[in-house]
Coordinates of C-alpha atoms (C1' of nucleotides) in Angstrom, one line a residue:
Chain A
X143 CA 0.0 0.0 0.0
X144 CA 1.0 3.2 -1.0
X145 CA 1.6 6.5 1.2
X146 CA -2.0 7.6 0.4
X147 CA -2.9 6.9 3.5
X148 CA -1.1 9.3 5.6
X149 CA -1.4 8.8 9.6
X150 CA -1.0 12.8 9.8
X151 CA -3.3 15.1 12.2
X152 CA -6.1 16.7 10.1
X153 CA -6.8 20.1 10.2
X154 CA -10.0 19.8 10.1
X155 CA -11.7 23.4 10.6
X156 CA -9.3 23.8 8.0
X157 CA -10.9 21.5 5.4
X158 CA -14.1 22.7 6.4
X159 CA -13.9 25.8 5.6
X160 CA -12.8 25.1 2.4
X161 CA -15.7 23.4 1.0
X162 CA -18.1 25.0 -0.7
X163 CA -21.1 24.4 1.3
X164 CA -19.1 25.8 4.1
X165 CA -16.7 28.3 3.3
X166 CA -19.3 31.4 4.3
X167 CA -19.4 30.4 7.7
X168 CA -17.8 32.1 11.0
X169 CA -15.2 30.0 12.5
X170 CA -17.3 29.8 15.5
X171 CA -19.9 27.5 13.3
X172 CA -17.1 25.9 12.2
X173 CA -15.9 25.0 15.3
X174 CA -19.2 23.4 16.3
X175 CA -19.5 21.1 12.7
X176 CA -16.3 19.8 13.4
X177 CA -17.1 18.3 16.9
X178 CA -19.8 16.5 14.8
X179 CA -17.4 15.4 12.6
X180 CA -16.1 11.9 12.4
X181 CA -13.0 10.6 10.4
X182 CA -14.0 8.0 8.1
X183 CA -11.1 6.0 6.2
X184 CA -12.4 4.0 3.4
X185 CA -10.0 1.3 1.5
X186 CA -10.3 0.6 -2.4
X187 CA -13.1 -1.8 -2.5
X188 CA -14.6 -1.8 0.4
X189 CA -18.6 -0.3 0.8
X190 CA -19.5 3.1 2.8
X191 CA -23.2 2.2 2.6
X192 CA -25.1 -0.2 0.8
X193 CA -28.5 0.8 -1.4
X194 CA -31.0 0.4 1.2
X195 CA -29.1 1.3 4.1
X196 CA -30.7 4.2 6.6
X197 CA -28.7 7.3 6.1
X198 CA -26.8 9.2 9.0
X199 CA -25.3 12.4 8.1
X200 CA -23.8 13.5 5.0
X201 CA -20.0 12.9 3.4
X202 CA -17.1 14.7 2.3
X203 CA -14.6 13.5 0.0
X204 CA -11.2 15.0 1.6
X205 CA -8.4 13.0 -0.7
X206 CA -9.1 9.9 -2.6
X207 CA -12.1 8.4 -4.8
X208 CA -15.6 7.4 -4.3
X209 CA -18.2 6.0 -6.5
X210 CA -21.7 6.1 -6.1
X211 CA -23.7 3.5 -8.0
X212 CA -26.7 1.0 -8.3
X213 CA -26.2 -2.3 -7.9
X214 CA -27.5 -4.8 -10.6
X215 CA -28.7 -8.6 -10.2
X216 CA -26.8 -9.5 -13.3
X217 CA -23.7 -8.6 -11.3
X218 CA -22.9 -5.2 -13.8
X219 CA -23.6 -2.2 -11.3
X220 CA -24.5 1.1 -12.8
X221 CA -22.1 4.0 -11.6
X222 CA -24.3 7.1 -11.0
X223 CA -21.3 9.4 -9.9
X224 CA -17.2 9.5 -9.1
X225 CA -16.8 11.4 -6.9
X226 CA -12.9 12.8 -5.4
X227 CA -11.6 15.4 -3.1
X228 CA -14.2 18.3 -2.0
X229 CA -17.2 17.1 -2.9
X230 CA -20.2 15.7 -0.8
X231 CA -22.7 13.2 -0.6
X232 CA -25.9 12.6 1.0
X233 CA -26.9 15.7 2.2
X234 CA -30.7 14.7 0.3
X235 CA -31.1 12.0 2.3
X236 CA -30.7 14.0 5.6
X237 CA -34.2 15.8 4.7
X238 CA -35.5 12.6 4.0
X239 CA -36.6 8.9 6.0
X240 CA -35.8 7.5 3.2
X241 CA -32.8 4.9 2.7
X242 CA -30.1 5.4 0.4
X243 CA -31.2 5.0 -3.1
X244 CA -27.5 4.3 -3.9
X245 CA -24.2 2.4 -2.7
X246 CA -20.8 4.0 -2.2
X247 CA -17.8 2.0 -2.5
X248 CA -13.8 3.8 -2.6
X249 CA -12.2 3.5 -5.8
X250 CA -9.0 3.9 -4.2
X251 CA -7.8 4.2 -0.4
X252 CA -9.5 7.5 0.6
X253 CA -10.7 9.9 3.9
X254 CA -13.8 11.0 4.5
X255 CA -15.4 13.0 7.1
X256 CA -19.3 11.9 7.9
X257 CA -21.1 14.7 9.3
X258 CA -23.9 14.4 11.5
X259 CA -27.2 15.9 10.7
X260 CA -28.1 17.4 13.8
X261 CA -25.8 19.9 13.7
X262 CA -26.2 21.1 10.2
X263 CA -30.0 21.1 11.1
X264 CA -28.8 23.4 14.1
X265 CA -27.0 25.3 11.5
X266 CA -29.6 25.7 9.2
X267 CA -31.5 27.3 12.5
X268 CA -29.6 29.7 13.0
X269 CA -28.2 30.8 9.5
X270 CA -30.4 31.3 6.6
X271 CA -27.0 32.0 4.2
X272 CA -25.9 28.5 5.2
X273 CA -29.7 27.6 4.0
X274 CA -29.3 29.6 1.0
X275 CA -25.7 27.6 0.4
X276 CA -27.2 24.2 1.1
X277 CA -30.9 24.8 -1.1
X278 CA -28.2 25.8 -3.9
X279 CA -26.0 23.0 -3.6
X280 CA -28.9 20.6 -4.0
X281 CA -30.4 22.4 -6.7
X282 CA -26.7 22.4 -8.3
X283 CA -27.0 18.5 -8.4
X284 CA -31.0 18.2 -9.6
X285 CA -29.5 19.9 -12.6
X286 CA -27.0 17.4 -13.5
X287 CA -28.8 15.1 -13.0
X288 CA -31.4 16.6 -15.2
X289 CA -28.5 17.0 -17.8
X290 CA -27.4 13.4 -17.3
X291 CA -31.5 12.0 -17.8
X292 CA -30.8 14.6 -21.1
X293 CA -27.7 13.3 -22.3
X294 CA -28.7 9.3 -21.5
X295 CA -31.9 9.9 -23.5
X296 CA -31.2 11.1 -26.7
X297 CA -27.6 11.1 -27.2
X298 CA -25.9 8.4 -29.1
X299 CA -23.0 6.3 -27.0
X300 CA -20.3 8.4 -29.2
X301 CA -21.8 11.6 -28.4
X302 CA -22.1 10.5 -24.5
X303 CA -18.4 9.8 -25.1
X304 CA -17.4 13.1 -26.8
X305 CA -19.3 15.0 -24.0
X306 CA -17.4 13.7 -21.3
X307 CA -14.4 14.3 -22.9
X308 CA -15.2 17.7 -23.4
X309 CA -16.8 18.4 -20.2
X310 CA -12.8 17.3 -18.5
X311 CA -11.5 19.8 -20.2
X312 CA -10.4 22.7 -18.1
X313 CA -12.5 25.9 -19.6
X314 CA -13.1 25.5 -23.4
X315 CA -13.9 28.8 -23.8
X316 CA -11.0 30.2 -25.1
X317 CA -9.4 29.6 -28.4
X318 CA -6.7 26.9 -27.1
X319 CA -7.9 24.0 -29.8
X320 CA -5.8 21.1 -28.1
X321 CA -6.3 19.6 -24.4
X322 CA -4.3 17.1 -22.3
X323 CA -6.4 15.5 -19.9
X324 CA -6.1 12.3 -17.9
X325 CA -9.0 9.8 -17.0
X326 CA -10.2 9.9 -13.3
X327 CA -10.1 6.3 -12.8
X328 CA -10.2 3.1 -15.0
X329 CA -12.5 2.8 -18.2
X330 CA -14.5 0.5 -16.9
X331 CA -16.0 2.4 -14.1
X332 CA -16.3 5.4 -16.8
X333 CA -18.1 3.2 -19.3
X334 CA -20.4 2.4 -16.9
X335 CA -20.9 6.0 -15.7
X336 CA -21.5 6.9 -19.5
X337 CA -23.9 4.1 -19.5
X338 CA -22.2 1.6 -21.8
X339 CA -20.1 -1.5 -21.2
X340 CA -16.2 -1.4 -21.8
X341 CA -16.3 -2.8 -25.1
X342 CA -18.2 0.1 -26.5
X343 CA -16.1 2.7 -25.0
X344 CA -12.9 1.0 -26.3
X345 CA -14.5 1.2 -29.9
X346 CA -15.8 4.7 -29.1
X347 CA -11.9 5.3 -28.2
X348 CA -10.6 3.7 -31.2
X349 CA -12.8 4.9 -33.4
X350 CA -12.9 8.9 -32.7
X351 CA -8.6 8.3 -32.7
X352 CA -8.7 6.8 -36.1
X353 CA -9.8 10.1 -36.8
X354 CA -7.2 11.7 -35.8
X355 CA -9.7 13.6 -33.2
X356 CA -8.4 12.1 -29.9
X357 CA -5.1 10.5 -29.0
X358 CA -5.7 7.7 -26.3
X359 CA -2.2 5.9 -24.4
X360 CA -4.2 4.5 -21.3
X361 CA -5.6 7.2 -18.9
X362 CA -3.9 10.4 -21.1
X363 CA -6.3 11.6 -23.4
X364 CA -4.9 13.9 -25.8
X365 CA -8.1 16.3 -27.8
X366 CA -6.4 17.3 -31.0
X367 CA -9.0 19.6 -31.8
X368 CA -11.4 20.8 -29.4
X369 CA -14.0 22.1 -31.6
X370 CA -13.8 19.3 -34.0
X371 CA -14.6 17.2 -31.5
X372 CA -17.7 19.8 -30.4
X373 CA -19.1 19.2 -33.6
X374 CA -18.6 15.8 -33.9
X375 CA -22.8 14.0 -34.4
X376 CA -23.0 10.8 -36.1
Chain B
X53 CA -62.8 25.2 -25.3
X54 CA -64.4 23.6 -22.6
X55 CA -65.2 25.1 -19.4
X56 CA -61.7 24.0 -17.9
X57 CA -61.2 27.4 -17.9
X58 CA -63.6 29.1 -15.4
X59 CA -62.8 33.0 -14.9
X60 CA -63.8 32.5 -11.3
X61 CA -61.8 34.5 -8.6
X62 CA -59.1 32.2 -7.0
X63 CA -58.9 31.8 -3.3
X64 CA -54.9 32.2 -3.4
X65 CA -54.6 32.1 0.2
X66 CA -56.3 28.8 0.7
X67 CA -54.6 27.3 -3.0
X68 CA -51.3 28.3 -1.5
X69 CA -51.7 27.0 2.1
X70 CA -52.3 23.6 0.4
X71 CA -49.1 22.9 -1.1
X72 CA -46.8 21.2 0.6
X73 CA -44.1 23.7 0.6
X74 CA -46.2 25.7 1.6
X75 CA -48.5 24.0 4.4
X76 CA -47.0 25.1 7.8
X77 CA -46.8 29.1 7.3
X78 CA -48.7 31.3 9.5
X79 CA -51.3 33.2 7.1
X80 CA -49.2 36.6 7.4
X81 CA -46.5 34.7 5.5
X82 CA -49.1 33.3 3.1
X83 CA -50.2 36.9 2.6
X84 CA -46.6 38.2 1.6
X85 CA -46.3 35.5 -0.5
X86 CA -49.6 36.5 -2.2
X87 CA -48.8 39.5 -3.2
X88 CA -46.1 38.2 -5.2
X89 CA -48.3 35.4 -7.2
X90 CA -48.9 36.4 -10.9
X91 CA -52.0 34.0 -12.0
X92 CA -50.7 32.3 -15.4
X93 CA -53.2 30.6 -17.7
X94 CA -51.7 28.4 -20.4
X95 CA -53.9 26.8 -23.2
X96 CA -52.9 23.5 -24.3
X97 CA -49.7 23.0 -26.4
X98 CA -49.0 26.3 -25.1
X99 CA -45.8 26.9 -24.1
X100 CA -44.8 28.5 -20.6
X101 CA -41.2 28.9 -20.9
X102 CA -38.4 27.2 -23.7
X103 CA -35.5 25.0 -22.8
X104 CA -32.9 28.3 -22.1
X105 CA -34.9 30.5 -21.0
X106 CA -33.7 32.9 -18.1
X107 CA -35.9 31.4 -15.0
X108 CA -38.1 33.7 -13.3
X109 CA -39.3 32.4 -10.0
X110 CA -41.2 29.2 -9.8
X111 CA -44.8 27.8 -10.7
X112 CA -47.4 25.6 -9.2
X113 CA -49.9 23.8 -11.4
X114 CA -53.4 24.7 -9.9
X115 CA -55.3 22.7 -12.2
X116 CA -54.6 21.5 -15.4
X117 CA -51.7 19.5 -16.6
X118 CA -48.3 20.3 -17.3
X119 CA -45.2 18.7 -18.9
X120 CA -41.5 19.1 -19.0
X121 CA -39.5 18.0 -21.6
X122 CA -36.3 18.4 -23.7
X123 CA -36.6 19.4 -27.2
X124 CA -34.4 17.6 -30.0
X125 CA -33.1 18.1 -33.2
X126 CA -35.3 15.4 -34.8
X127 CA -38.1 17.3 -33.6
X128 CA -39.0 13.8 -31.3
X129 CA -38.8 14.7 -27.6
X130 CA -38.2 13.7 -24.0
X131 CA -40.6 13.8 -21.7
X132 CA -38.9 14.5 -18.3
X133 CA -41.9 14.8 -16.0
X134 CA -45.6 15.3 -15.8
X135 CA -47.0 17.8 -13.4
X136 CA -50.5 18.2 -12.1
X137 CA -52.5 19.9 -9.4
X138 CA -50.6 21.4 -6.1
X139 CA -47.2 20.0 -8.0
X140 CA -44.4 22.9 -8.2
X141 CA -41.3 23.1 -10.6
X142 CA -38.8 25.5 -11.6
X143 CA -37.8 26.1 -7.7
X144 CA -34.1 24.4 -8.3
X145 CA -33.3 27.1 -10.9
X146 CA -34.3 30.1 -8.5
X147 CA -31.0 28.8 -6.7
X148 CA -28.7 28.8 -9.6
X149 CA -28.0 31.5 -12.3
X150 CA -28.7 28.8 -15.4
X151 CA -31.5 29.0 -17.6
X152 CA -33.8 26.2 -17.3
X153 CA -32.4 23.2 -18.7
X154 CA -35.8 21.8 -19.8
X155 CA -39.0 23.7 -21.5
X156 CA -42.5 23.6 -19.9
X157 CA -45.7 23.3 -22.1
X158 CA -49.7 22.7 -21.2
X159 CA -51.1 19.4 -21.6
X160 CA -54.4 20.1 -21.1
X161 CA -55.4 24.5 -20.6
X162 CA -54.0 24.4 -17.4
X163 CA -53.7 27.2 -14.6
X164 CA -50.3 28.3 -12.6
X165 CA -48.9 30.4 -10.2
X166 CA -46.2 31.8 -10.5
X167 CA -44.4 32.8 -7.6
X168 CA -41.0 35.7 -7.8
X169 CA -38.4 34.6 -5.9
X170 CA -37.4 37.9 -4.1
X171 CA -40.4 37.2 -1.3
X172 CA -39.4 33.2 -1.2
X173 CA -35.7 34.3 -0.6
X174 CA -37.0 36.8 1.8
X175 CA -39.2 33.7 3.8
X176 CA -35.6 31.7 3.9
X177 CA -34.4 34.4 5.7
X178 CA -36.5 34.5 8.4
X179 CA -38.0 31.2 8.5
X180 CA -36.1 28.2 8.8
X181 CA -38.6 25.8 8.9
X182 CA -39.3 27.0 5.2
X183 CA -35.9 25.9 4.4
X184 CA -36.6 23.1 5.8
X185 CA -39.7 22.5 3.6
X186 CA -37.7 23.6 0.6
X187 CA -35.0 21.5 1.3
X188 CA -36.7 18.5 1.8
X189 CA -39.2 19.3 -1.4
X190 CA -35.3 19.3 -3.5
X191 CA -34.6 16.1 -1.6
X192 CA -37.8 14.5 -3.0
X193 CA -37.0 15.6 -6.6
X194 CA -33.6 14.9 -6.3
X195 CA -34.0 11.1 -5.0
X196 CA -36.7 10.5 -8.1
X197 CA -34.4 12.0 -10.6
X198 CA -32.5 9.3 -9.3
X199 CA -34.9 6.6 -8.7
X200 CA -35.4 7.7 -13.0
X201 CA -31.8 7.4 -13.7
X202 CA -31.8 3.8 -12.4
X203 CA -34.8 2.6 -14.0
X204 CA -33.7 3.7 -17.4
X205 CA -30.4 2.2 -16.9
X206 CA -31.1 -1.3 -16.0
X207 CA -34.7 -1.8 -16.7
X208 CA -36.1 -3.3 -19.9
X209 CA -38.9 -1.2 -21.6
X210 CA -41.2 -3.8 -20.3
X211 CA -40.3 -3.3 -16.6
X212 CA -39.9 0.6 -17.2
X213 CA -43.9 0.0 -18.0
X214 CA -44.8 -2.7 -15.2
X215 CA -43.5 0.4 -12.8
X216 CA -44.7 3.2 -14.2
X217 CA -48.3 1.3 -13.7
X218 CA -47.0 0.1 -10.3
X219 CA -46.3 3.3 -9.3
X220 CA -49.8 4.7 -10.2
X221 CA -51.5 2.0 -7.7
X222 CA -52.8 4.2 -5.1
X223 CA -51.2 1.9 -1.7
X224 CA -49.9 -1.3 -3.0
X225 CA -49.3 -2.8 0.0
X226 CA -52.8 -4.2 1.5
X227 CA -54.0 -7.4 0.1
X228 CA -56.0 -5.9 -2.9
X229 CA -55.2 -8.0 -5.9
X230 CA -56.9 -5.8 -8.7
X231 CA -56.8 -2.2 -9.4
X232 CA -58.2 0.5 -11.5
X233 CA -55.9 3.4 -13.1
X234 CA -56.6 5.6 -15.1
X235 CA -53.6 6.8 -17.5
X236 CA -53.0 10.8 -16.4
X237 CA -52.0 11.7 -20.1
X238 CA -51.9 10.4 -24.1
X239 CA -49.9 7.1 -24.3
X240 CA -47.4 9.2 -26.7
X241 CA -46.4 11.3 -23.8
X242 CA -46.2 8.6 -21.1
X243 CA -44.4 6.3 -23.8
X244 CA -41.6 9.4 -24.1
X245 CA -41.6 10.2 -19.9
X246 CA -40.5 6.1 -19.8
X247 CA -38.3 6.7 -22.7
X248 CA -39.9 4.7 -25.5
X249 CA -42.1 4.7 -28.6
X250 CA -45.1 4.8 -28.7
X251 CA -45.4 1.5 -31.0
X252 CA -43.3 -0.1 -28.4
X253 CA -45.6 0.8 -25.4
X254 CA -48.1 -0.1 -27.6
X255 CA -46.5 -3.5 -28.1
X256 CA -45.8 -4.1 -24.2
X257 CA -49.5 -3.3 -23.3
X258 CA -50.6 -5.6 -25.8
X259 CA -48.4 -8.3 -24.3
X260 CA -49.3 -7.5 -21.3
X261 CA -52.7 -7.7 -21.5
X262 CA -52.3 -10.8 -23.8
X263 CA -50.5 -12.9 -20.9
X264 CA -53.7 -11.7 -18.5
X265 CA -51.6 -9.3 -16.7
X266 CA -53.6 -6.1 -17.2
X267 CA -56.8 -5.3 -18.9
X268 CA -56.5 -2.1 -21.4
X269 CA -59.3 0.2 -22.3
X270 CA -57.6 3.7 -24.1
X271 CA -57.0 5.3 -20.8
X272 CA -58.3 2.7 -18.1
X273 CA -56.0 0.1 -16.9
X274 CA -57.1 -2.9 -14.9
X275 CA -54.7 -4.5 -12.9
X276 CA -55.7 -8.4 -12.7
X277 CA -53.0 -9.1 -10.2
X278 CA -50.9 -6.8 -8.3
X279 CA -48.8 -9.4 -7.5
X280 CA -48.3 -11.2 -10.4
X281 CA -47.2 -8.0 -11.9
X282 CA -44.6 -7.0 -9.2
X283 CA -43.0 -10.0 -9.8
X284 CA -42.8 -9.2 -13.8
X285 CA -39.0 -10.1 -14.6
X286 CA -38.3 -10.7 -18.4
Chain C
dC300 C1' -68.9 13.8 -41.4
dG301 C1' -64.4 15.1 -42.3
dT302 C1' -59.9 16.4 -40.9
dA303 C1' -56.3 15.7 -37.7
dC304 C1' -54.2 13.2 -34.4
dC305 C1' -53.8 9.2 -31.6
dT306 C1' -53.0 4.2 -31.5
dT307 C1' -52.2 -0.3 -33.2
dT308 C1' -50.0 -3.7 -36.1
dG309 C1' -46.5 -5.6 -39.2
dA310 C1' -42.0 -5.8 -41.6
dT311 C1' -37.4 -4.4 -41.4
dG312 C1' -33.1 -2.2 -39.5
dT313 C1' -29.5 -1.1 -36.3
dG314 C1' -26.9 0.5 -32.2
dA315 C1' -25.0 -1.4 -28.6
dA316 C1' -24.9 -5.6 -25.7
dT317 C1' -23.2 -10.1 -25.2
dC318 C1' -20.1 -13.8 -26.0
dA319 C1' -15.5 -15.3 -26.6
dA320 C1' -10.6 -14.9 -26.9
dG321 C1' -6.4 -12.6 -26.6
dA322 C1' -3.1 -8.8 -25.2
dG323 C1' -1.5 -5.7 -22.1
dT324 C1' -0.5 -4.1 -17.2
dA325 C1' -0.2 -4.4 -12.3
dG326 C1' 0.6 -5.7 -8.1
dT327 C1' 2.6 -10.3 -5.3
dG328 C1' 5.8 -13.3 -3.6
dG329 C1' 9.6 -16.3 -4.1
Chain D
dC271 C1' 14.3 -9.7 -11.0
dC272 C1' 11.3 -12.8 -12.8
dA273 C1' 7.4 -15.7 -12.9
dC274 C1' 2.4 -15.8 -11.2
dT275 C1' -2.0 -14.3 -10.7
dA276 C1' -5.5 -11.2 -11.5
dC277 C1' -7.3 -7.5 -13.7
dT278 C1' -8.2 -4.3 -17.3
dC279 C1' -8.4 -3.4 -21.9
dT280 C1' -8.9 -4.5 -26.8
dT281 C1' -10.7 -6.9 -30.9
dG282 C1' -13.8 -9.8 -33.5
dA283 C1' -18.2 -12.4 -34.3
dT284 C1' -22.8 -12.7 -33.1
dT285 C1' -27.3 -11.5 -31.0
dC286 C1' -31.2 -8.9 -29.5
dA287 C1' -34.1 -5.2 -27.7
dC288 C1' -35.9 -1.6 -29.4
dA289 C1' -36.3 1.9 -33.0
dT290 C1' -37.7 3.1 -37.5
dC291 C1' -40.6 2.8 -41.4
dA292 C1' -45.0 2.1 -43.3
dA293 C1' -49.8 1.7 -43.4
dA294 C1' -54.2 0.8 -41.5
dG295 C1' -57.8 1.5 -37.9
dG296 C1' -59.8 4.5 -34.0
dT297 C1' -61.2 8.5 -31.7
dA298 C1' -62.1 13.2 -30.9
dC299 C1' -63.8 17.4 -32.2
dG300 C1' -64.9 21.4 -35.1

DNA sequence: CGTACCTTTGATGTGAATCAAGAGTAGTGG
DNA sequence: CCACTACTCTTGATTCACATCAAAGGTACG
């Protein structure tokens, strides 16, 4: 095992306060989340929650990889989200008896921290901005979800392809037309968040590099030309 | 044009201390919110707002019938969600500074309110039990956007079907074998909201029907066998 | 009672899954 | 350092669920 797993002290206040949800809120507030805060290590492989399980607080990723997904009884399991350092999960359920609609399982040794819902309804008390923060974090999420209903519904498995791509790379605004980027985590588990198997991606891959509009050697991507690949509809 | 649409006055107070969002304010914050309720007739196949558009508050069907949907370029569409009486959308976007991701048109000449959000942002500020309530209306959305995600992904059309009728059982848990339903909308649009043709829902009722499972009548269902239908697994 | 749209039914097509081997690529342990 | 095991990834052949195309009923409504 690698040195991902550092035994270091956490500064957690720290951490905190750099999250997105958090990072309005007086270091006095921040002092009381982090006394409701619990360390959670998590090893490649092994399950947070299972689908069905009751929720109890919310996560945040602080280094390492999560995957959220359904699980299948053909054995295939349909990734719904990978998820790495700074983001959250299961703040819905919180507002919800209901039980997680969704598994989690590390993708590679990470850290969490599991924060109880009593204080962040205590929070939400007391601070309406951390309201406002929280109301716009879940309706940041509906949307991509919304987007992701969109782009499983009526996009092609090459265009699902070509939209991922595109959405890795760092701003596309500008008039740069080539990109480096590197793959999160293996194909597989991206196949099955694009909602294909692993055979169709590698096609998808092969194909859109015959090309000449992608260069693929493992998990470095190289975009030759961005916008080429923008207009890219079979 | 049928009488659907009666030019009586609207009891706003009462409509709006119905919904569920809005159920546990004291009638002074019923009456701000009032004030800030445009009345919003849309005939059917009218459109309220397009895919893009900048959002402007939030609505609530009254009466009438509502879908959203995104548009595509082979002028086919998908049907994202069909909202009727004291159902609310658009809140999500009131959060974010996107234009709305889907567009919104009439199924039937329907009537909405539409709310601003200057007073709703005004209620999170001093009521956090509203938050609350708002959070936990995302919450709902959020976990059937999710619930939807999963269905498409790793159920057959058939089963997409046997769930969507499922689903419209009022309490499937007591021991009633048979059921009534009656389908809320045209079998085009509920064949596009479960992501299919229309000749394949077509197909699958036949089936259905054929193997004993469901009686079909153009709108009325009967469900023979609850059970027997649960247990559906092509 | 006719026009316009739903719905059904049949024949055919196809995108992506599945099945089946190989070819890397990594971590493991001697 | 090299085999050993275990994946992950690629490539090809085949299959299948569902879409598409086409045309005929139904149904609603002006």
């Amino acid at each position: 095992m690698h040195e991902t797993m550092h035994e270091t002290k956490l500064d957690i206040p720290q951490i905190l306060s750099r999250l997105p949800l958090f990072q309005e809120l007086a270091p006095e507030q921040i002092a009381a989340l982090e006394s409701a805060c619990r360390e959670r290590r998590l090893a490649k492989g092994e399950m947070l929650f299972q689908k069905g399980d009751p929720p109890k607080g919310f996560f945040v990723v602080v280094f390492g990889q999560v995957k959220l997904a359904f699980p299948s009884s053909q054995g295939n399991e349909k990734v719904v989200q990978i998820l790495g350092p700074r983001q959250s999960f299961g703040e819905a359920m919180m507002f919800m008896d209901r039980p997680y609609p969704v598994f989690a399982e590390g993708l590679v040794d990470s850290l969490l921290l599991q924060i109880g819902s009593v204080p962040v309804f205590e929070l939400l008390q007391r601070d309406p901005m951390f309201a406002r923060h929280m109301l716009a974090g879940l309706s940041l999420r509906l949307h991509s979800l919304v987007q992701d209903v969109e782009t499983y519904s009526l996009r092609s498995s090459a265009q699902r392809v070509v939209g991922y791509l595109l959405q890795q790379c760092p701003q596309s605004k500008s008039g740069e037309a080539s990109f480096d980027i590197s793959l999160p985590t293996s194909k597989q588990v991206i196949a099955s968040r694009l909602n294909l198997t692993p055979e169709t991606l590698s096609r998808i891959f092969h194909d859109l590099s015959a090309n000449g509009l992608i260069g693929v050697s493992g998990k470095q991507i190289t975009i030759n030309d961005v916008n080429r690949l923008r207009e890219f509809d079979l």
